[in-house]
């Protein structure tokens, strides 16, 4: 089951803490949650700066790509093997698509001028 906003935000906060590098076990699902939240932050910042609407398909593809890059970055710091990294990417894909649908699924397309960012991103 994919992580939602709250679980992803908690995982992101844990990854951003000073203790993250001292933790020996950080599961691929939690890493995927952190990557999903981080990817959504990057996506929102970029799209809101650009100010142009995009299709749901494009938005999701962009989020999946950003989440994969975040997984690679975080997995590198944890020394994850290839299999765990791929599992994390799979979970991150499910997470960002789920998070996107929760916030923007009821609209015809992603339009930064019609709806504000998810409130969970406030303060990041």
Tab-separated table of N, CA and C in Angstrom:
chain	number	residue	atom	x	y	z
A	1	UNK	N	0.851	-1.176	0.000
A	1	UNK	CA	0.000	0.000	0.000
A	1	UNK	C	0.900	1.244	0.000
A	2	UNK	N	0.639	2.183	-0.891
A	2	UNK	CA	1.494	3.372	-0.970
A	2	UNK	C	1.346	4.272	0.253
A	3	UNK	N	2.419	4.979	0.541
A	3	UNK	CA	2.395	5.976	1.605
A	3	UNK	C	1.532	7.144	1.168
A	4	UNK	N	0.872	7.759	2.116
A	4	UNK	CA	0.137	8.994	1.866
A	4	UNK	C	0.992	10.186	2.257
A	5	UNK	N	0.352	11.321	2.364
A	5	UNK	CA	1.078	12.554	2.676
A	5	UNK	C	1.750	12.512	4.039
A	6	UNK	N	1.019	12.086	5.063
A	6	UNK	CA	1.563	12.105	6.418
A	6	UNK	C	2.763	11.198	6.594
A	7	UNK	N	2.653	9.965	6.103
A	7	UNK	CA	3.761	9.017	6.215
A	7	UNK	C	4.972	9.481	5.412
A	8	UNK	N	4.730	10.025	4.233
A	8	UNK	CA	5.832	10.508	3.404
A	8	UNK	C	6.513	11.706	4.054
A	9	UNK	N	5.721	12.591	4.633
A	9	UNK	CA	6.287	13.756	5.313
A	9	UNK	C	7.127	13.315	6.518
A	10	UNK	N	6.636	12.363	7.288
A	10	UNK	CA	7.397	11.854	8.433
A	10	UNK	C	8.724	11.244	7.984
A	11	UNK	N	8.691	10.447	6.924
A	11	UNK	CA	9.918	9.829	6.410
A	11	UNK	C	10.880	10.892	5.903
A	12	UNK	N	10.362	11.920	5.232
A	12	UNK	CA	11.202	13.011	4.732
A	12	UNK	C	11.883	13.728	5.897
A	13	UNK	N	11.126	14.027	6.940
A	13	UNK	CA	11.698	14.693	8.112
A	13	UNK	C	12.780	13.839	8.753
A	14	UNK	N	12.568	12.544	8.791
A	14	UNK	CA	13.560	11.644	9.366
A	14	UNK	C	14.841	11.648	8.537
A	15	UNK	N	14.705	11.646	7.220
A	15	UNK	CA	15.866	11.662	6.332
A	15	UNK	C	16.635	12.976	6.461
A	16	UNK	N	15.925	14.064	6.688
A	16	UNK	CA	16.561	15.372	6.788
A	16	UNK	C	17.214	15.612	8.153
A	17	UNK	N	16.938	14.760	9.122
A	17	UNK	CA	17.495	14.952	10.462
A	17	UNK	C	18.977	14.595	10.490
A	18	UNK	N	19.659	15.120	11.488
A	18	UNK	CA	21.087	14.844	11.651
A	18	UNK	C	21.363	13.379	11.961
A	19	UNK	N	20.388	12.686	12.519
A	19	UNK	CA	20.575	11.287	12.898
A	19	UNK	C	20.469	10.321	11.721
A	20	UNK	N	20.023	10.798	10.562
A	20	UNK	CA	19.780	9.896	9.432
A	20	UNK	C	21.028	9.114	9.048
A	21	UNK	N	22.161	9.774	8.950
A	21	UNK	CA	23.378	9.082	8.527
A	21	UNK	C	23.876	8.091	9.569
A	22	UNK	N	23.389	8.199	10.798
A	22	UNK	CA	23.799	7.274	11.851
A	22	UNK	C	22.880	6.062	11.953
A	23	UNK	N	21.804	6.038	11.185
A	23	UNK	CA	20.861	4.920	11.232
A	23	UNK	C	21.311	3.831	10.273
A	24	UNK	N	21.401	2.630	10.784
A	24	UNK	CA	21.843	1.540	9.916
A	24	UNK	C	20.696	0.931	9.126
A	25	UNK	N	19.484	0.992	9.664
A	25	UNK	CA	18.367	0.383	8.942
A	25	UNK	C	17.297	1.429	8.646
A	26	UNK	N	17.103	1.656	7.407
A	26	UNK	CA	16.055	2.562	6.936
A	26	UNK	C	15.466	1.863	5.734
A	27	UNK	N	14.287	1.275	5.880
A	27	UNK	CA	13.702	0.418	4.861
A	27	UNK	C	13.424	1.118	3.550
A	28	UNK	N	13.309	0.315	2.503
A	28	UNK	CA	13.072	0.881	1.180
A	28	UNK	C	11.726	1.583	1.099
A	29	UNK	N	10.734	1.135	1.880
A	29	UNK	CA	9.429	1.801	1.857
A	29	UNK	C	9.517	3.194	2.475
A	30	UNK	N	10.240	3.307	3.592
A	30	UNK	CA	10.410	4.616	4.226
A	30	UNK	C	11.245	5.535	3.339
A	31	UNK	N	12.283	4.981	2.725
A	31	UNK	CA	13.100	5.780	1.820
A	31	UNK	C	12.263	6.255	0.635
A	32	UNK	N	11.389	5.401	0.140
A	32	UNK	CA	10.498	5.784	-0.963
A	32	UNK	C	9.558	6.899	-0.534
A	33	UNK	N	9.059	6.834	0.695
A	33	UNK	CA	8.200	7.897	1.205
A	33	UNK	C	8.922	9.225	1.267
A	34	UNK	N	10.149	9.204	1.770
A	34	UNK	CA	10.948	10.428	1.838
A	34	UNK	C	11.228	10.968	0.438
A	35	UNK	N	11.574	10.082	-0.481
A	35	UNK	CA	11.852	10.498	-1.857
A	35	UNK	C	10.605	11.078	-2.516
A	36	UNK	N	9.456	10.502	-2.233
A	36	UNK	CA	8.195	10.992	-2.805
A	36	UNK	C	7.894	12.407	-2.336
A	37	UNK	N	8.044	12.632	-1.044
A	37	UNK	CA	7.776	13.957	-0.487
A	37	UNK	C	8.758	14.977	-1.063
A	38	UNK	N	10.046	14.613	-1.113
A	38	UNK	CA	11.056	15.506	-1.679
A	38	UNK	C	10.797	15.806	-3.142
A	39	UNK	N	10.398	14.791	-3.896
A	39	UNK	CA	10.093	14.987	-5.315
A	39	UNK	C	8.908	15.922	-5.495
A	40	UNK	N	7.897	15.771	-4.661
A	40	UNK	CA	6.717	16.635	-4.763
A	40	UNK	C	7.090	18.084	-4.477
A	41	UNK	N	7.988	18.296	-3.526
A	41	UNK	CA	8.432	19.658	-3.201
A	41	UNK	C	9.140	20.283	-4.406
A	42	UNK	N	10.043	19.555	-5.017
A	42	UNK	CA	10.762	20.051	-6.195
A	42	UNK	C	9.781	20.339	-7.330
A	43	UNK	N	8.856	19.412	-7.571
A	43	UNK	CA	7.857	19.574	-8.624
A	43	UNK	C	7.020	20.828	-8.401
A	44	UNK	N	6.485	20.981	-7.192
A	44	UNK	CA	5.634	22.139	-6.891
A	44	UNK	C	6.400	23.446	-7.072
A	45	UNK	N	7.616	23.513	-6.569
A	45	UNK	CA	8.410	24.739	-6.697
A	45	UNK	C	8.632	25.090	-8.165
A	46	UNK	N	8.987	24.090	-8.947
A	46	UNK	CA	9.284	24.328	-10.368
A	46	UNK	C	8.031	24.729	-11.148
A	47	UNK	N	6.962	23.981	-10.956
A	47	UNK	CA	5.744	24.249	-11.724
A	47	UNK	C	5.095	25.568	-11.314
A	48	UNK	N	5.145	25.912	-10.057
A	48	UNK	CA	4.555	27.181	-9.621
A	48	UNK	C	5.382	28.358	-10.119
A	49	UNK	N	6.693	28.202	-10.196
A	49	UNK	CA	7.540	29.259	-10.749
A	49	UNK	C	7.248	29.444	-12.233
A	50	UNK	N	7.001	28.335	-12.922
A	50	UNK	CA	6.690	28.373	-14.353
A	50	UNK	C	5.272	28.898	-14.584
A	51	UNK	N	4.336	28.495	-13.739
A	51	UNK	CA	2.965	28.992	-13.788
A	51	UNK	C	2.082	28.459	-14.892
A	52	UNK	N	2.521	27.416	-15.581
A	52	UNK	CA	1.744	26.891	-16.709
A	52	UNK	C	1.054	25.583	-16.336
A	53	UNK	N	-0.185	25.399	-16.803
A	53	UNK	CA	-0.862	24.121	-16.567
A	53	UNK	C	-0.223	23.000	-17.388
A	54	UNK	N	-0.278	21.798	-16.848
A	54	UNK	CA	0.202	20.617	-17.569
A	54	UNK	C	-0.807	19.490	-17.358
A	55	UNK	N	-0.774	18.514	-18.244
A	55	UNK	CA	-1.697	17.381	-18.131
A	55	UNK	C	-1.341	16.535	-16.908
A	56	UNK	N	-2.330	15.787	-16.435
A	56	UNK	CA	-2.083	14.880	-15.315
A	56	UNK	C	-0.984	13.878	-15.676
A	57	UNK	N	-1.022	13.369	-16.903
A	57	UNK	CA	-0.032	12.380	-17.320
A	57	UNK	C	1.377	12.956	-17.249
A	58	UNK	N	1.570	14.164	-17.773
A	58	UNK	CA	2.891	14.792	-17.737
A	58	UNK	C	3.329	15.037	-16.299
A	59	UNK	N	2.413	15.535	-15.475
A	59	UNK	CA	2.741	15.818	-14.078
A	59	UNK	C	3.191	14.545	-13.362
A	60	UNK	N	2.467	13.459	-13.573
A	60	UNK	CA	2.825	12.200	-12.917
A	60	UNK	C	4.158	11.659	-13.428
A	61	UNK	N	4.394	11.764	-14.741
A	61	UNK	CA	5.666	11.297	-15.296
A	61	UNK	C	6.824	12.094	-14.718
A	62	UNK	N	6.628	13.399	-14.587
A	62	UNK	CA	7.667	14.241	-14.017
A	62	UNK	C	7.916	13.868	-12.550
A	63	UNK	N	6.844	13.667	-11.808
A	63	UNK	CA	6.983	13.289	-10.401
A	63	UNK	C	7.687	11.947	-10.238
A	64	UNK	N	7.356	10.985	-11.077
A	64	UNK	CA	7.998	9.669	-11.002
A	64	UNK	C	9.495	9.803	-11.284
A	65	UNK	N	9.854	10.601	-12.275
A	65	UNK	CA	11.268	10.819	-12.578
A	65	UNK	C	12.008	11.495	-11.436
A	66	UNK	N	11.395	12.517	-10.863
A	66	UNK	CA	12.009	13.209	-9.728
A	66	UNK	C	12.137	12.282	-8.520
A	67	UNK	N	11.116	11.470	-8.282
A	67	UNK	CA	11.164	10.537	-7.152
A	67	UNK	C	12.272	9.503	-7.346
A	68	UNK	N	12.445	9.027	-8.574
A	68	UNK	CA	13.526	8.082	-8.861
A	68	UNK	C	14.890	8.686	-8.595
A	69	UNK	N	15.064	9.951	-8.969
A	69	UNK	CA	16.329	10.642	-8.709
A	69	UNK	C	16.553	10.817	-7.210
A	70	UNK	N	15.486	11.132	-6.483
A	70	UNK	CA	15.592	11.265	-5.023
A	70	UNK	C	15.948	9.921	-4.382
A	71	UNK	N	15.350	8.842	-4.870
A	71	UNK	CA	15.684	7.512	-4.350
A	71	UNK	C	17.162	7.238	-4.568
A	72	UNK	N	17.663	7.500	-5.772
A	72	UNK	CA	19.079	7.255	-6.056
A	72	UNK	C	19.974	8.036	-5.105
A	73	UNK	N	19.631	9.293	-4.891
A	73	UNK	CA	20.433	10.152	-4.012
A	73	UNK	C	20.426	9.618	-2.580
A	74	UNK	N	19.248	9.296	-2.066
A	74	UNK	CA	19.145	8.813	-0.688
A	74	UNK	C	19.730	7.411	-0.528
A	75	UNK	N	19.512	6.550	-1.513
A	75	UNK	CA	20.035	5.180	-1.445
A	75	UNK	C	21.555	5.183	-1.428
A	76	UNK	N	22.141	6.132	-2.129
A	76	UNK	CA	23.602	6.256	-2.147
A	76	UNK	C	24.136	6.524	-0.740
A	77	UNK	N	23.451	7.387	0.004
A	77	UNK	CA	23.914	7.709	1.358
A	77	UNK	C	23.738	6.537	2.313
A	78	UNK	N	22.792	5.646	2.023
A	78	UNK	CA	22.540	4.499	2.886
A	78	UNK	C	23.244	3.228	2.411
A	79	UNK	N	23.889	3.288	1.268
A	79	UNK	CA	24.579	2.113	0.757
A	79	UNK	C	23.642	0.976	0.393
A	80	UNK	N	22.460	1.310	-0.115
A	80	UNK	CA	21.484	0.279	-0.493
A	80	UNK	C	21.958	-0.483	-1.719
A	81	UNK	N	21.637	-1.763	-1.750
A	81	UNK	CA	21.978	-2.554	-2.924
A	81	UNK	C	20.962	-2.293	-4.044
A	82	UNK	N	21.239	-2.845	-5.204
A	82	UNK	CA	20.418	-2.603	-6.392
A	82	UNK	C	18.968	-3.024	-6.185
A	83	UNK	N	18.762	-4.177	-5.578
A	83	UNK	CA	17.398	-4.692	-5.408
A	83	UNK	C	16.581	-3.779	-4.500
A	84	UNK	N	17.152	-3.375	-3.371
A	84	UNK	CA	16.433	-2.470	-2.470
A	84	UNK	C	16.182	-1.118	-3.128
A	85	UNK	N	17.131	-0.661	-3.916
A	85	UNK	CA	16.960	0.613	-4.622
A	85	UNK	C	15.801	0.523	-5.615
A	86	UNK	N	15.718	-0.575	-6.342
A	86	UNK	CA	14.623	-0.750	-7.303
A	86	UNK	C	13.275	-0.903	-6.599
A	87	UNK	N	13.263	-1.591	-5.465
A	87	UNK	CA	12.030	-1.687	-4.677
A	87	UNK	C	11.596	-0.300	-4.214
A	88	UNK	N	12.560	0.494	-3.768
A	88	UNK	CA	12.253	1.853	-3.313
A	88	UNK	C	11.710	2.695	-4.462
A	89	UNK	N	12.275	2.544	-5.649
A	89	UNK	CA	11.769	3.297	-6.807
A	89	UNK	C	10.335	2.893	-7.133
A	90	UNK	N	10.044	1.603	-7.050
A	90	UNK	CA	8.686	1.126	-7.316
A	90	UNK	C	7.708	1.724	-6.306
A	91	UNK	N	8.080	1.692	-5.040
A	91	UNK	CA	7.211	2.266	-4.007
A	91	UNK	C	7.079	3.780	-4.180
A	92	UNK	N	8.158	4.443	-4.534
A	92	UNK	CA	8.108	5.899	-4.729
A	92	UNK	C	7.166	6.253	-5.875
A	93	UNK	N	7.178	5.463	-6.941
A	93	UNK	CA	6.259	5.693	-8.063
A	93	UNK	C	4.815	5.601	-7.588
A	94	UNK	N	4.506	4.545	-6.847
A	94	UNK	CA	3.146	4.394	-6.314
A	94	UNK	C	2.786	5.553	-5.388
A	95	UNK	N	3.749	5.957	-4.557
A	95	UNK	CA	3.498	7.036	-3.600
A	95	UNK	C	3.170	8.351	-4.290
A	96	UNK	N	4.018	8.775	-5.238
A	96	UNK	CA	3.790	10.094	-5.850
A	96	UNK	C	2.506	10.103	-6.668
A	97	UNK	N	2.187	8.998	-7.318
A	97	UNK	CA	0.930	8.952	-8.068
A	97	UNK	C	-0.265	9.027	-7.119
A	98	UNK	N	-0.187	8.338	-5.990
A	98	UNK	CA	-1.243	8.379	-4.986
A	98	UNK	C	-1.371	9.787	-4.388
A	99	UNK	N	-0.252	10.390	-4.029
A	99	UNK	CA	-0.263	11.729	-3.444
A	99	UNK	C	-0.808	12.749	-4.443
A	100	UNK	N	-0.412	12.610	-5.695
A	100	UNK	CA	-0.903	13.512	-6.739
A	100	UNK	C	-2.419	13.394	-6.873
A	101	UNK	N	-2.908	12.157	-6.955
A	101	UNK	CA	-4.353	11.939	-7.093
A	101	UNK	C	-5.124	12.479	-5.894
A	102	UNK	N	-4.561	12.343	-4.703
A	102	UNK	CA	-5.225	12.862	-3.508
A	102	UNK	C	-5.422	14.373	-3.591
A	103	UNK	N	-4.427	15.067	-4.126
A	103	UNK	CA	-4.507	16.529	-4.118
A	103	UNK	C	-5.060	17.125	-5.410
A	104	UNK	N	-4.725	16.549	-6.552
A	104	UNK	CA	-5.095	17.150	-7.838
A	104	UNK	C	-6.012	16.293	-8.697
A	105	UNK	N	-6.340	15.101	-8.270
A	105	UNK	CA	-7.095	14.164	-9.094
A	105	UNK	C	-8.461	14.641	-9.530
A	106	UNK	N	-9.067	15.536	-8.785
A	106	UNK	CA	-10.417	16.001	-9.119
A	106	UNK	C	-10.414	17.096	-10.193
A	107	UNK	N	-9.259	17.590	-10.594
A	107	UNK	CA	-9.180	18.635	-11.616
A	107	UNK	C	-8.962	18.020	-12.995
A	108	UNK	N	-9.193	18.840	-14.033
A	108	UNK	CA	-8.973	18.381	-15.407
A	108	UNK	C	-7.494	18.244	-15.729
A	109	UNK	N	-6.673	19.091	-15.128
A	109	UNK	CA	-5.232	19.083	-15.343
A	109	UNK	C	-4.573	19.752	-14.144
A	110	UNK	N	-3.243	19.645	-14.078
A	110	UNK	CA	-2.521	20.356	-13.026
A	110	UNK	C	-2.397	21.810	-13.465
A	111	UNK	N	-2.970	22.706	-12.695
A	111	UNK	CA	-2.885	24.133	-12.988
A	111	UNK	C	-2.535	24.855	-11.694
A	112	UNK	N	-1.306	25.367	-11.592
A	112	UNK	CA	-0.885	26.024	-10.357
A	112	UNK	C	-1.676	27.287	-10.044
A	113	UNK	N	-2.423	27.786	-11.014
A	113	UNK	CA	-3.213	28.995	-10.803
A	113	UNK	C	-4.594	28.695	-10.226
A	114	UNK	N	-5.029	27.438	-10.260
A	114	UNK	CA	-6.366	27.066	-9.791
A	114	UNK	C	-6.399	26.503	-8.380
A	115	UNK	N	-5.297	25.948	-7.914
A	115	UNK	CA	-5.280	25.326	-6.593
A	115	UNK	C	-3.898	25.492	-5.984
A	116	UNK	N	-3.866	25.753	-4.703
A	116	UNK	CA	-2.602	25.900	-4.001
A	116	UNK	C	-1.889	24.574	-3.842
A	117	UNK	N	-0.646	24.639	-3.405
A	117	UNK	CA	0.102	23.399	-3.183
A	117	UNK	C	-0.473	22.629	-2.000
A	118	UNK	N	-0.138	21.372	-1.892
A	118	UNK	CA	-0.588	20.604	-0.734
A	118	UNK	C	-0.130	21.282	0.560
A	119	UNK	N	-0.999	21.383	1.547
A	119	UNK	CA	-0.633	22.080	2.784
A	119	UNK	C	0.539	21.425	3.518
A	120	UNK	N	0.780	20.157	3.266
A	120	UNK	CA	1.896	19.471	3.916
A	120	UNK	C	3.243	20.060	3.500
A	121	UNK	N	3.284	20.756	2.367
A	121	UNK	CA	4.538	21.330	1.890
A	121	UNK	C	4.831	22.696	2.499
A	122	UNK	N	3.874	23.249	3.235
A	122	UNK	CA	4.103	24.536	3.891
A	122	UNK	C	5.292	24.418	4.841
A	123	UNK	N	6.176	25.369	4.763
A	123	UNK	CA	7.334	25.381	5.653
A	123	UNK	C	8.529	24.609	5.141
A	124	UNK	N	8.452	24.080	3.934
A	124	UNK	CA	9.589	23.347	3.364
A	124	UNK	C	10.176	24.107	2.208
